[in-house]
Coordinates of C-alpha atoms in Angstrom, one line a residue:
M1 CA -65.6 -63.0 -16.6
P2 CA -63.7 -59.7 -15.8
P3 CA -59.9 -59.9 -16.3
N4 CA -57.8 -60.7 -13.2
P5 CA -55.6 -57.6 -12.3
S6 CA -52.9 -59.7 -10.8
I7 CA -52.6 -61.7 -14.0
A8 CA -52.4 -58.5 -16.0
L9 CA -49.4 -57.3 -13.9
K10 CA -47.6 -60.6 -14.6
K11 CA -47.7 -60.2 -18.3
S12 CA -44.3 -60.2 -20.0
K13 CA -42.8 -56.8 -20.9
T14 CA -43.3 -55.5 -24.4
P15 CA -40.3 -54.6 -26.6
A16 CA -41.0 -50.9 -26.0
T17 CA -41.0 -51.3 -22.3
Q18 CA -37.8 -53.3 -22.4
E19 CA -36.2 -50.5 -24.5
L20 CA -37.3 -47.9 -22.0
H21 CA -35.8 -49.9 -19.1
T22 CA -32.6 -50.3 -20.9
D23 CA -32.3 -46.6 -21.7
H24 CA -33.0 -45.7 -18.1
F25 CA -30.2 -48.1 -16.9
Q26 CA -27.8 -46.7 -19.5
S27 CA -28.6 -43.1 -18.5
A28 CA -28.0 -43.9 -14.8
R29 CA -24.7 -45.7 -15.6
E30 CA -23.5 -42.7 -17.7
T31 CA -24.3 -40.3 -14.9
V32 CA -22.4 -42.4 -12.4
E33 CA -19.5 -42.8 -14.8
S34 CA -19.4 -39.0 -15.4
I35 CA -19.3 -38.3 -11.7
V36 CA -16.5 -40.8 -11.1
V37 CA -14.5 -39.4 -14.0
A38 CA -15.1 -35.8 -12.7
F39 CA -13.8 -36.8 -9.3
I40 CA -10.7 -38.5 -10.8
L41 CA -10.0 -35.5 -13.0
A42 CA -10.5 -33.2 -10.0
F43 CA -8.0 -35.1 -7.9
L44 CA -5.5 -35.3 -10.8
F45 CA -6.1 -31.5 -11.5
R46 CA -5.5 -30.8 -7.8
A47 CA -2.4 -33.0 -7.6
F48 CA -0.6 -32.0 -10.7
V49 CA -2.1 -28.8 -12.3
A50 CA -3.6 -26.4 -9.7
E51 CA -5.0 -26.2 -6.2
A52 CA -7.3 -23.7 -4.5
F53 CA -6.5 -22.1 -1.2
V54 CA -8.1 -19.7 1.2
I55 CA -5.7 -17.2 2.8
P56 CA -6.0 -17.7 6.6
T57 CA -4.0 -14.7 7.9
G58 CA -2.9 -11.2 6.9
S59 CA 0.8 -11.9 6.9
M60 CA 0.9 -11.1 3.1
A61 CA -1.4 -8.2 3.2
P62 CA -2.3 -6.1 1.3
T63 CA -1.2 -8.3 -1.6
L64 CA -3.1 -11.3 -0.2
M65 CA -5.5 -10.8 2.7
G66 CA -6.8 -13.0 5.4
A67 CA -10.2 -12.3 7.0
H68 CA -10.7 -8.6 6.5
K69 CA -13.2 -5.7 6.0
D70 CA -13.6 -3.9 2.8
I71 CA -14.1 -0.2 3.7
V72 CA -14.9 2.9 1.7
C73 CA -13.5 5.7 3.8
E74 CA -16.2 7.9 5.3
H75 CA -13.8 10.9 5.0
C76 CA -12.2 10.7 1.5
G77 CA -14.0 7.9 -0.3
R78 CA -11.0 5.8 -1.0
E79 CA -11.5 2.0 -0.7
F80 CA -9.1 0.2 1.6
Q81 CA -8.9 -3.0 3.7
I82 CA -8.7 -3.6 7.5
G83 CA -7.4 -6.9 8.8
A84 CA -9.8 -9.0 10.9
S85 CA -7.8 -12.2 11.2
N86 CA -7.9 -11.9 15.0
E87 CA -11.6 -12.7 14.8
F88 CA -10.8 -16.3 13.9
E89 CA -8.3 -18.9 15.1
S90 CA -5.8 -19.5 12.3
D91 CA -5.6 -23.3 12.8
T92 CA -9.2 -24.2 13.4
G93 CA -11.1 -21.2 11.9
R94 CA -13.2 -21.0 15.1
R95 CA -14.6 -17.6 16.1
T96 CA -12.7 -15.8 18.8
E97 CA -13.9 -13.3 21.4
S98 CA -12.6 -10.3 19.4
T99 CA -14.5 -8.1 17.0
V100 CA -12.9 -5.4 14.8
V101 CA -14.8 -2.1 15.2
A102 CA -12.7 0.6 13.6
G103 CA -9.6 1.2 11.4
T104 CA -7.7 4.1 9.8
C105 CA -7.8 5.1 6.1
A106 CA -4.6 4.6 4.1
N107 CA -5.0 7.9 2.2
C108 CA -6.3 10.5 4.6
R109 CA -5.6 8.8 8.0
G110 CA -9.1 9.4 9.2
L111 CA -10.5 6.9 11.7
N112 CA -13.5 4.9 10.3
K113 CA -16.1 3.6 12.7
F114 CA -17.9 0.5 11.5
D115 CA -21.7 0.5 11.2
F116 CA -22.7 -3.1 11.2
R117 CA -26.4 -2.2 11.0
N118 CA -26.5 0.0 7.9
N119 CA -23.4 -1.1 5.9
A120 CA -23.1 -4.7 4.8
N121 CA -19.5 -4.1 3.7
H122 CA -18.5 -3.5 7.3
A123 CA -19.1 -7.1 8.0
T124 CA -16.0 -9.4 8.0
F125 CA -15.2 -11.2 4.8
S126 CA -13.2 -14.4 4.6
G127 CA -9.6 -14.5 3.4
D128 CA -8.8 -14.2 -0.3
R129 CA -9.3 -17.3 -2.5
I130 CA -6.5 -18.1 -4.8
L131 CA -5.8 -20.8 -7.4
V132 CA -2.2 -21.9 -7.3
S133 CA -0.6 -23.3 -10.5
K134 CA 1.6 -26.4 -9.9
F135 CA 2.6 -26.6 -13.5
D136 CA 4.6 -23.4 -13.9
Y137 CA 7.7 -24.5 -12.1
V138 CA 7.9 -27.7 -14.2
L139 CA 9.1 -25.5 -17.0
H140 CA 11.3 -23.0 -15.0
N141 CA 12.5 -22.4 -11.4
P142 CA 10.9 -19.8 -9.1
T143 CA 12.3 -16.3 -9.4
R144 CA 12.9 -13.7 -6.7
W145 CA 9.8 -11.7 -5.7
D146 CA 7.4 -14.5 -6.8
V147 CA 4.6 -15.4 -4.5
I148 CA 4.8 -19.1 -3.8
V149 CA 3.0 -21.8 -1.7
F150 CA 5.2 -24.3 0.1
K151 CA 5.0 -26.8 2.9
F152 CA 6.2 -25.5 6.3
P153 CA 9.4 -27.4 7.1
Q154 CA 8.4 -28.0 10.7
S155 CA 4.9 -29.3 9.7
A156 CA 4.5 -31.1 6.4
R157 CA 0.7 -30.7 6.6
M158 CA 0.8 -26.9 6.9
N159 CA 0.9 -24.8 3.7
Y160 CA 2.6 -21.4 3.8
I161 CA 2.3 -18.6 1.3
K162 CA 5.1 -16.1 1.1
R163 CA 7.0 -13.9 -1.3
L164 CA 10.2 -15.5 -2.4
V165 CA 13.2 -13.4 -1.5
G166 CA 16.2 -15.7 -0.9
L167 CA 17.5 -18.2 -3.5
P168 CA 19.6 -21.3 -2.9
G169 CA 23.1 -20.6 -1.7
E170 CA 22.3 -17.0 -0.7
K171 CA 22.6 -15.2 2.6
L172 CA 20.2 -12.3 3.3
R173 CA 20.5 -9.0 5.2
I174 CA 17.8 -6.4 5.8
K175 CA 19.0 -2.8 6.0
G176 CA 17.0 0.4 5.8
G177 CA 13.9 -1.5 4.7
D178 CA 15.7 -3.2 1.7
V179 CA 16.9 -6.7 1.2
F180 CA 20.5 -7.4 0.5
V181 CA 22.0 -10.6 -0.9
Q182 CA 25.4 -12.3 -0.5
S183 CA 25.9 -15.1 -3.1
G184 CA 28.4 -18.0 -3.1
D185 CA 31.9 -17.2 -1.9
S186 CA 31.5 -13.5 -2.5
E187 CA 31.8 -11.2 0.5
A188 CA 30.0 -8.4 -1.2
W189 CA 26.4 -7.6 -0.3
T190 CA 24.2 -6.4 -3.2
I191 CA 20.7 -5.0 -3.0
A192 CA 17.9 -7.1 -4.3
R193 CA 16.2 -5.0 -6.9
K194 CA 12.6 -5.5 -8.0
P195 CA 11.8 -5.5 -11.7
P196 CA 9.4 -2.8 -12.9
H197 CA 6.3 -5.0 -12.9
K198 CA 7.0 -6.1 -9.4
I199 CA 7.4 -2.5 -8.3
N200 CA 3.9 -1.7 -9.4
A201 CA 2.5 -4.9 -7.9
M202 CA 4.1 -4.3 -4.4
R203 CA 3.8 -0.5 -4.0
Q204 CA 1.8 0.9 -1.1
I205 CA -0.4 4.1 -1.4
V206 CA 0.7 7.2 0.5
S207 CA -1.6 9.9 -1.1
D208 CA -4.0 10.3 -4.0
T209 CA -5.5 13.6 -5.0
Q210 CA -8.6 11.9 -6.5
F211 CA -9.7 11.1 -3.0
Q212 CA -10.0 14.3 -0.9
P213 CA -11.1 14.3 2.7
Q214 CA -14.0 16.5 1.8
Q215 CA -15.0 17.9 5.2
I216 CA -11.5 19.1 6.2
V217 CA -10.8 20.5 2.6
D218 CA -14.0 22.5 2.9
A219 CA -12.8 23.7 6.3
G220 CA -9.6 25.1 4.8
W221 CA -7.2 22.1 4.6
P222 CA -4.4 23.1 2.2
S223 CA -3.4 21.1 -0.8
L224 CA -0.6 18.6 -0.2
W225 CA 1.0 19.7 -3.5
Q226 CA 2.5 23.2 -3.3
P227 CA 4.4 25.4 -5.8
W228 CA 8.2 25.8 -5.3
S229 CA 11.0 27.4 -7.2
E230 CA 14.7 26.5 -7.1
G231 CA 16.7 28.5 -4.7
S232 CA 14.1 28.9 -1.9
A233 CA 12.7 26.6 0.7
E234 CA 9.4 28.5 0.4
S235 CA 7.0 28.7 -2.4
T236 CA 7.3 31.6 -4.8
T237 CA 4.5 34.2 -4.9
P238 CA 3.2 34.7 -7.5
S239 CA 3.9 31.3 -9.0
S240 CA 3.6 29.8 -12.4
W241 CA 1.7 26.9 -10.8
Q242 CA -2.0 27.4 -9.9
V243 CA -3.5 24.7 -7.7
Q244 CA -7.3 24.3 -7.7
Q245 CA -8.6 22.3 -4.8
E246 CA -12.2 21.7 -4.0
P247 CA -13.8 19.1 -1.7
T248 CA -14.6 16.8 -4.7
S249 CA -11.8 17.8 -7.2
W250 CA -8.2 18.7 -7.5
S251 CA -6.0 19.9 -10.4
A252 CA -2.9 22.1 -11.0
T253 CA -2.0 24.2 -14.0
L254 CA 1.4 25.4 -15.0
S255 CA 2.0 28.5 -17.2
P256 CA 5.2 28.8 -19.3
S257 CA 8.1 30.2 -17.4
D258 CA 11.8 30.8 -18.3
S259 CA 13.0 28.9 -15.2
T260 CA 12.0 25.5 -13.9
T261 CA 9.2 25.7 -11.4
W262 CA 8.0 22.7 -9.3
L263 CA 4.9 21.4 -7.7
R264 CA 6.1 19.4 -4.7
Y265 CA 4.4 17.0 -2.4
Y266 CA 4.4 18.0 1.3
H267 CA 3.3 15.0 3.3
K268 CA 0.8 15.9 6.0
F269 CA -2.4 14.7 7.7
L270 CA -4.4 15.3 10.9
T271 CA -3.2 13.4 13.9
E272 CA -5.6 11.2 15.9
T273 CA -6.2 14.1 18.4
E274 CA -6.7 16.6 15.6
W275 CA -9.2 14.4 13.9
D276 CA -11.1 14.0 17.2
E277 CA -11.1 17.8 17.7
F278 CA -12.2 18.5 14.1
Q279 CA -15.2 16.1 14.4
A280 CA -16.2 17.7 17.6
N281 CA -15.8 21.3 16.6
A282 CA -15.5 21.3 12.8
S283 CA -12.4 23.5 13.0
L284 CA -8.9 22.9 11.9
P285 CA -5.7 23.9 13.7
E286 CA -3.5 26.6 12.0
I287 CA -1.6 24.7 9.3
D288 CA 1.4 25.9 7.3
P289 CA 0.9 24.7 3.7
L290 CA 4.6 23.9 3.5
S291 CA 4.6 21.9 6.7
S292 CA 5.5 18.2 6.2
R293 CA 5.9 14.9 7.9
L294 CA 8.2 12.1 7.0
V295 CA 6.7 9.3 4.9
T296 CA 6.6 6.2 7.0
D297 CA 5.8 2.5 6.8
F298 CA 2.2 3.1 7.8
Q299 CA -0.1 0.2 6.8
A300 CA -3.8 0.7 7.1
Y301 CA -4.5 -3.0 7.1
N302 CA -2.8 -3.3 10.5
T303 CA -4.8 -0.5 12.2
A304 CA -7.7 -2.7 13.3
V305 CA -9.2 -1.7 16.6
S306 CA -10.8 -4.6 18.4
T307 CA -12.9 -5.2 21.4
Y308 CA -14.7 -8.1 23.0
R309 CA -17.7 -9.4 21.2
N310 CA -19.9 -9.3 24.3
E311 CA -19.1 -5.6 24.5
V312 CA -20.0 -4.9 20.9
Y313 CA -23.5 -6.3 20.6
K314 CA -25.9 -4.8 23.1
E315 CA -29.7 -4.6 22.6
K316 CA -32.2 -2.0 23.7
R317 CA -30.1 -0.2 26.3
A318 CA -28.7 3.3 26.5
L319 CA -25.0 2.8 25.9
K320 CA -22.0 5.0 25.5
D321 CA -20.7 4.7 21.9
S322 CA -17.1 5.7 22.6
I323 CA -16.2 5.6 18.9
K324 CA -18.8 8.2 18.0
G325 CA -18.4 10.0 21.3
E326 CA -22.1 10.2 22.2
T327 CA -24.7 8.3 24.2
R328 CA -28.0 7.2 22.7
A329 CA -30.5 4.3 22.9
Y330 CA -29.9 1.5 20.5
D331 CA -32.8 -0.6 19.4
T332 CA -30.7 -3.1 17.4
L333 CA -27.2 -4.4 17.3
L334 CA -24.5 -1.7 16.8
P335 CA -20.8 -1.6 17.6
V336 CA -20.0 0.0 20.9
Q337 CA -17.2 0.1 23.4
M338 CA -17.9 0.1 27.1
W339 CA -15.3 2.2 28.9
A340 CA -17.3 5.1 30.4
D341 CA -14.3 6.5 32.3
N342 CA -12.0 6.4 29.2
P343 CA -13.9 6.7 25.9
W344 CA -11.0 5.4 23.8
V345 CA -9.3 2.3 25.1
P346 CA -9.1 -0.2 22.3
L347 CA -8.6 -3.8 23.4
S348 CA -5.9 -4.2 20.7
S349 CA -4.3 -2.3 17.9
S350 CA -1.3 -3.8 16.2
Q351 CA 0.4 -0.5 15.4
P352 CA -0.2 3.2 15.9
L353 CA -3.6 4.1 14.5
N354 CA -2.4 7.1 12.6
D355 CA 1.2 6.5 11.5
G356 CA 4.1 4.1 11.1
E357 CA 7.4 3.7 12.9
H358 CA 10.1 3.8 10.2
W359 CA 11.0 6.5 7.6
V360 CA 10.6 5.2 4.0
G361 CA 12.6 7.0 1.3
D362 CA 11.8 4.6 -1.6
L363 CA 8.9 6.4 -3.3
I364 CA 7.0 6.7 -6.6
G365 CA 5.5 9.8 -8.1
E366 CA 2.6 9.2 -10.5
F367 CA 0.9 11.8 -12.5
D368 CA -1.9 12.2 -15.1
V369 CA -1.0 15.2 -17.2
Q370 CA -2.1 17.1 -20.2
V371 CA 0.7 18.8 -22.1
K372 CA -0.4 21.9 -23.9
G373 CA 2.6 22.9 -25.9
D374 CA 5.0 21.7 -28.6
T375 CA 8.1 22.7 -26.9
G376 CA 9.6 23.0 -23.4
N377 CA 10.8 20.6 -20.7
L378 CA 8.7 18.4 -18.4
N379 CA 10.5 17.4 -15.2
L380 CA 10.0 14.6 -12.7
L381 CA 11.7 14.5 -9.3
V382 CA 12.2 12.0 -6.4
V383 CA 14.5 12.6 -3.4
E384 CA 16.1 10.2 -0.9
N385 CA 18.8 10.9 1.6
G386 CA 19.1 14.4 0.2
I387 CA 20.0 13.2 -3.3
E388 CA 17.7 14.5 -6.0
F389 CA 16.9 12.2 -8.9
H390 CA 15.9 14.5 -11.7
C391 CA 14.4 13.3 -15.0
E392 CA 13.9 16.0 -17.7
I393 CA 11.9 15.2 -20.8
D394 CA 12.2 17.4 -23.9
V395 CA 8.6 17.7 -25.1
A396 CA 9.7 18.5 -28.7
T397 CA 11.8 15.4 -29.1
G398 CA 10.7 13.0 -26.3
Q399 CA 14.3 12.6 -25.1
A400 CA 14.7 12.0 -21.4
T401 CA 17.8 13.0 -19.4
L402 CA 18.2 11.4 -15.9
Q403 CA 20.7 12.9 -13.3
A404 CA 21.4 12.5 -9.6
L405 CA 22.0 15.9 -8.0
D406 CA 23.8 16.4 -4.7
A407 CA 23.6 20.1 -3.5
G408 CA 22.7 20.9 -7.1
V409 CA 25.7 19.2 -8.7
A410 CA 25.4 16.1 -10.9
I411 CA 27.3 13.2 -9.3
P412 CA 28.5 10.0 -11.1
I413 CA 26.3 7.6 -9.1
F414 CA 24.8 5.3 -11.7
E415 CA 26.4 2.0 -12.8
G416 CA 29.7 2.6 -14.5
K417 CA 30.2 5.9 -12.6
V418 CA 27.9 7.7 -15.0
A419 CA 26.5 11.1 -14.0
Q420 CA 23.9 11.4 -16.7
L421 CA 21.7 8.9 -18.6
K422 CA 19.6 9.5 -21.7
G423 CA 16.6 7.6 -23.1
Q424 CA 13.7 8.0 -25.6
T425 CA 10.1 8.4 -24.5
P426 CA 6.8 8.5 -26.4
L427 CA 6.0 11.9 -24.7
R428 CA 6.2 14.2 -27.7
G429 CA 4.0 17.3 -28.2
P430 CA 0.6 18.1 -26.9
G431 CA -1.6 15.3 -25.4
K432 CA -2.6 13.4 -22.3
Y433 CA 0.1 11.3 -20.7
H434 CA 0.4 9.0 -17.7
L435 CA 3.8 9.4 -16.0
Q436 CA 5.6 7.5 -13.2
I437 CA 9.0 7.9 -11.6
A438 CA 10.2 5.4 -9.0
N439 CA 13.2 5.2 -6.7
F440 CA 13.0 1.6 -5.4
D441 CA 15.9 -0.5 -4.2
D442 CA 18.6 2.0 -5.4
Q443 CA 17.3 2.2 -8.9
I444 CA 15.3 4.7 -10.9
V445 CA 12.5 3.6 -13.2
V446 CA 10.5 5.9 -15.4
W447 CA 7.3 5.0 -17.2
V448 CA 5.4 7.0 -19.9
N449 CA 1.9 5.6 -20.7
G450 CA 2.8 2.4 -18.9
K451 CA 6.0 1.8 -21.0
V452 CA 9.3 1.6 -19.1
I453 CA 11.9 4.0 -20.5
A454 CA 15.1 2.3 -21.5
F455 CA 18.1 4.4 -20.7
E456 CA 21.4 3.9 -22.4
S457 CA 22.7 2.1 -19.4
P458 CA 21.1 0.8 -16.2
A459 CA 19.7 3.5 -13.9
A460 CA 20.8 1.5 -10.8
Y461 CA 23.2 3.1 -8.3
E462 CA 25.2 2.4 -5.2
L463 CA 24.1 4.7 -2.4
D464 CA 27.1 3.8 -0.2
S465 CA 29.4 5.4 -2.8
V466 CA 28.0 8.9 -2.0
R467 CA 26.5 8.7 1.5
S468 CA 28.2 7.6 4.7
Q469 CA 26.2 5.6 7.3
A470 CA 25.7 8.8 9.3
A471 CA 24.3 10.6 6.3
L472 CA 21.6 8.0 5.6
R473 CA 18.8 10.2 7.0
P474 CA 16.4 12.8 5.8
H475 CA 18.0 16.0 4.6
W476 CA 16.8 19.7 4.4
S477 CA 18.4 23.0 3.6
E478 CA 17.3 26.6 3.7
T479 CA 17.2 26.7 -0.1
N480 CA 15.7 23.3 -0.8
P481 CA 13.2 21.2 1.2
L482 CA 14.7 17.9 -0.2
D483 CA 13.3 15.0 1.9
A484 CA 10.7 17.2 3.4
A485 CA 9.0 17.4 0.0
P486 CA 10.4 14.3 -1.7
V487 CA 8.2 14.0 -4.9
A488 CA 7.7 16.7 -7.5
I489 CA 6.6 17.5 -11.1
G490 CA 7.7 20.6 -12.9
G491 CA 8.3 22.4 -16.2
Q492 CA 10.2 25.0 -18.0
S493 CA 8.8 27.0 -21.0
L494 CA 5.8 24.6 -20.9
A495 CA 2.1 24.8 -20.5
L496 CA 0.9 21.8 -18.5
E497 CA -2.1 20.6 -16.4
V498 CA -1.9 17.9 -13.8
T499 CA -5.3 16.3 -13.2
R500 CA -4.2 13.6 -10.7
A501 CA -1.2 13.1 -8.6
R502 CA -0.3 10.1 -6.4
V503 CA 2.5 9.1 -4.2
W504 CA 3.4 5.5 -3.4
R505 CA 6.0 3.9 -1.2
D506 CA 8.0 0.6 -1.3
I507 CA 7.4 -2.2 1.2
Y508 CA 9.6 -1.6 4.2
Y509 CA 11.2 -4.8 5.5
I510 CA 12.3 -5.1 9.1
A511 CA 14.5 -7.6 10.9
I512 CA 13.3 -8.4 14.4
E513 CA 15.5 -9.6 17.3
G514 CA 13.4 -10.2 20.4
N515 CA 11.3 -7.1 20.8
H516 CA 13.6 -4.7 19.0
Y517 CA 13.8 -3.8 15.4
S518 CA 17.4 -4.5 14.5
D519 CA 17.6 -2.5 11.3
F520 CA 17.1 0.9 12.7
D521 CA 19.2 2.7 15.3
L522 CA 16.8 4.5 17.5
S523 CA 19.6 6.5 19.1
R524 CA 19.8 8.5 15.8
S525 CA 16.3 10.0 16.4
R526 CA 17.6 13.3 17.7
E527 CA 19.9 13.6 14.7
I528 CA 17.0 13.1 12.4
I529 CA 14.9 15.7 14.2
A530 CA 17.8 18.1 14.0
A531 CA 18.0 17.7 10.2
L532 CA 14.4 18.8 9.7
Q533 CA 13.3 22.3 8.9
P534 CA 13.2 24.7 11.9
G535 CA 9.8 26.3 12.2
I536 CA 8.1 23.3 10.8
R537 CA 9.3 20.6 13.1
D538 CA 7.8 20.5 16.6
E539 CA 10.6 21.6 18.8
S540 CA 8.9 19.9 21.8
S541 CA 8.8 16.6 20.0
S542 CA 11.1 13.9 21.2
L543 CA 11.2 10.3 20.1
S544 CA 10.9 7.8 22.9
L545 CA 13.8 5.3 23.0
G546 CA 11.8 2.9 25.2
N547 CA 10.6 -0.4 24.0
E548 CA 7.0 0.2 24.8
D549 CA 6.6 3.2 22.5
R550 CA 9.2 2.9 19.7
S551 CA 10.0 5.9 17.6
R552 CA 7.6 7.6 15.3
L553 CA 9.6 9.4 12.7
A554 CA 6.7 11.6 11.5
I555 CA 7.5 14.5 13.7
L556 CA 7.0 17.4 11.4
S557 CA 4.1 19.9 11.6

């Protein structure tokens, strides 16, 4: 008789089968235990060690960015970011009706029009993701200028991320873009100075010769760096400096000279109107190579131009693309704006598209150089409020001498009423060097190959000891451009080549009361204009004192 299948199924398990069942159960148990332990460790890690956050807004930009666009400038090729936080609600993350369609380059100030069809990087990226350590401050207290995450006092569930400026027991004051501190019972206000590593972390780009706006350079745009010799507000011809500028390259060569000759930075760029005219006609206005504008608190991140989403995405219709200034049929989704009677009416822009509102005197000059001789002097210069901070390095010995010059005379401005400071640098003899000189927060910092130069005493100074409140403004004279060309590199009896030059600025803090900036007296605008070089400044320019269009200090050229 054939075996009964049902009986076969009821047979007892063999030892091998039992072992297989036990192994399977053990494996499942270990998996569950591993998952549980991982969750416990994750919660413990989050609670006591570190926690991940996504930056929701651009209030800390460009250090930390909320929703933004990563852009490579179509004019000069430099990468920069444009804020797009207005595309999302900060509390819920829901999409709003706004879409960012354009923004201005930080380096060349050219308007960039976003092409959502052909460039994936023109899409909006979410805010930066950060991992915040909770263990660091178990060992030590936070220090000034640290970036910290804390609970908002008025809402315990809301996390805020900000840079720490005030410490317990301190009062704060903002003046001229800087932070001042009053501690304890002292009535004295002292400026809060950034340490060197924070200076480099917080600096903002002004100009970089590595990224040239190729089309306007090809059309005759002059170099922003021009030769100058002491005793004249104009460049010397012929000069010991020879500047080579091409659409894709820049360099400057110094031949040995008995006197110190300089290569100075003249800040200039095309205005919005001039950019429009150039793109329409491919021609530049007549430009004086020595014309200059004041360096301001321009921030490219804040130049986002927005419009309504339903005006951006239109299919298969002939539409006026007001950004590109032409009409054509689109067969797919492209950014457009729909104001036929006025081709440039952005829905929103948080600041002027092409410039800032406050003059910034705290600057950094940064240079890649090749020294070609064993002897001679290499000179670095930064200027603020008409005071020249001059660092001279003896190439033979590497010794640096730092002075503050007022009308060509050394003044005892540094701590201890010292007029001259000396320090030792690794710059000695021929070779390639990376140089920086910074004037941030009333202190001078010099780097050679990334190393901070230690002077014999602190290179901090008290500006109020040599400048009255009325004199805290840009200065210019007929024999020296001073604040009109505030950064320079030079040499005496030295062969030198500069292969890259950059200018950076400090963050400019403002105090706001109502709708007015409380740290700058707009009534001084005419005084500032009057201080600038005749023939370079626009005599017809006037700075509006109204609240709707607060002053632009960039009124040269």
